[in-house]
């Protein structure tokens, strides 16, 4: 399913908005907005980072959120 989104994004030059609680699925995104209590808490940009490293960044951010 995620690969289908990626293919559509590339071929249609489209923006895809996805809501998930899954860091693995989120790691395929170019930008992730993390909400806490319905308010934007942090925004992460993938940039040139590979997917696995980006997932690690997401998990670190989630851990940080739990510390506050």
Short mmCIF file of C-alpha atoms in Angstrom, two decimals:
data_model
loop_
_atom_site.label_atom_id
_atom_site.label_comp_id
_atom_site.label_asym_id
_atom_site.label_seq_id
_atom_site.Cartn_x
_atom_site.Cartn_y
_atom_site.Cartn_z
CA UNK A 1 0.00 0.00 0.00
CA UNK A 2 2.77 2.45 0.91
CA UNK A 3 4.60 1.69 -2.34
CA UNK A 4 1.39 2.54 -4.23
CA UNK A 5 1.30 5.92 -2.48
CA UNK A 6 4.94 6.54 -3.40
CA UNK A 7 4.30 5.64 -7.05
CA UNK A 8 1.24 7.91 -7.19
CA UNK A 9 3.18 10.75 -5.60
CA UNK A 10 5.94 10.46 -8.19
CA UNK A 11 3.83 9.89 -11.30
CA UNK A 12 1.13 12.45 -10.43
CA UNK A 13 3.42 14.90 -8.63
CA UNK A 14 0.82 14.81 -5.87
CA UNK A 15 0.85 15.56 -2.18
CA UNK A 16 -0.39 12.72 0.00
CA UNK A 17 -1.63 13.43 3.51
CA UNK A 18 -1.55 10.38 5.77
CA UNK A 19 -2.51 10.03 9.42
CA UNK A 20 -0.87 7.15 11.29
CA UNK A 21 0.38 6.02 14.68
CA UNK A 22 2.89 3.71 12.96
CA UNK A 23 6.49 4.99 12.88
CA UNK A 24 7.35 2.48 10.13
CA UNK A 25 4.64 3.87 7.82
CA UNK A 26 5.57 7.45 8.77
CA UNK A 27 9.22 6.79 7.87
CA UNK A 28 8.26 6.71 4.17
CA UNK A 29 7.01 10.32 4.34
CA UNK A 30 9.02 13.40 3.37
CA UNK A 31 7.70 15.35 6.34
CA UNK A 32 6.13 14.21 9.62
CA UNK A 33 4.12 16.45 11.92
CA UNK A 34 3.86 15.05 15.45
CA UNK A 35 0.83 16.13 17.45
CA UNK A 36 0.53 16.11 21.21
CA UNK A 37 -2.87 16.78 22.77
CA UNK A 38 -4.09 18.00 19.37
CA UNK A 39 -1.34 20.61 18.99
CA UNK A 40 1.71 20.48 16.69
CA UNK A 41 4.54 19.38 18.95
CA UNK A 42 7.35 18.80 16.44
CA UNK A 43 7.91 18.64 12.68
CA UNK A 44 10.56 16.38 11.17
CA UNK A 45 11.82 16.56 7.57
CA UNK A 46 13.37 13.51 5.94
CA UNK A 47 15.65 15.43 3.58
CA UNK A 48 18.53 13.26 2.34
CA UNK A 49 18.22 10.90 5.31
CA UNK A 50 17.50 7.27 4.41
CA UNK A 51 14.23 5.71 5.57
CA UNK A 52 15.74 3.63 8.38
CA UNK A 53 17.60 6.59 9.88
CA UNK A 54 14.44 8.70 9.57
CA UNK A 55 12.46 6.05 11.44
CA UNK A 56 15.09 6.19 14.20
CA UNK A 57 14.62 9.98 14.36
CA UNK A 58 10.86 9.48 14.65
CA UNK A 59 11.26 6.98 17.47
CA UNK A 60 13.66 9.35 19.28
CA UNK A 61 11.11 12.16 18.98
CA UNK A 62 8.36 9.93 20.36
CA UNK A 63 10.58 9.02 23.31
CA UNK A 64 11.34 12.72 23.88
CA UNK A 65 7.63 13.49 23.88
CA UNK A 66 7.15 11.00 26.71
CA UNK A 67 9.81 12.77 28.80
CA UNK A 68 7.97 16.09 28.82
#
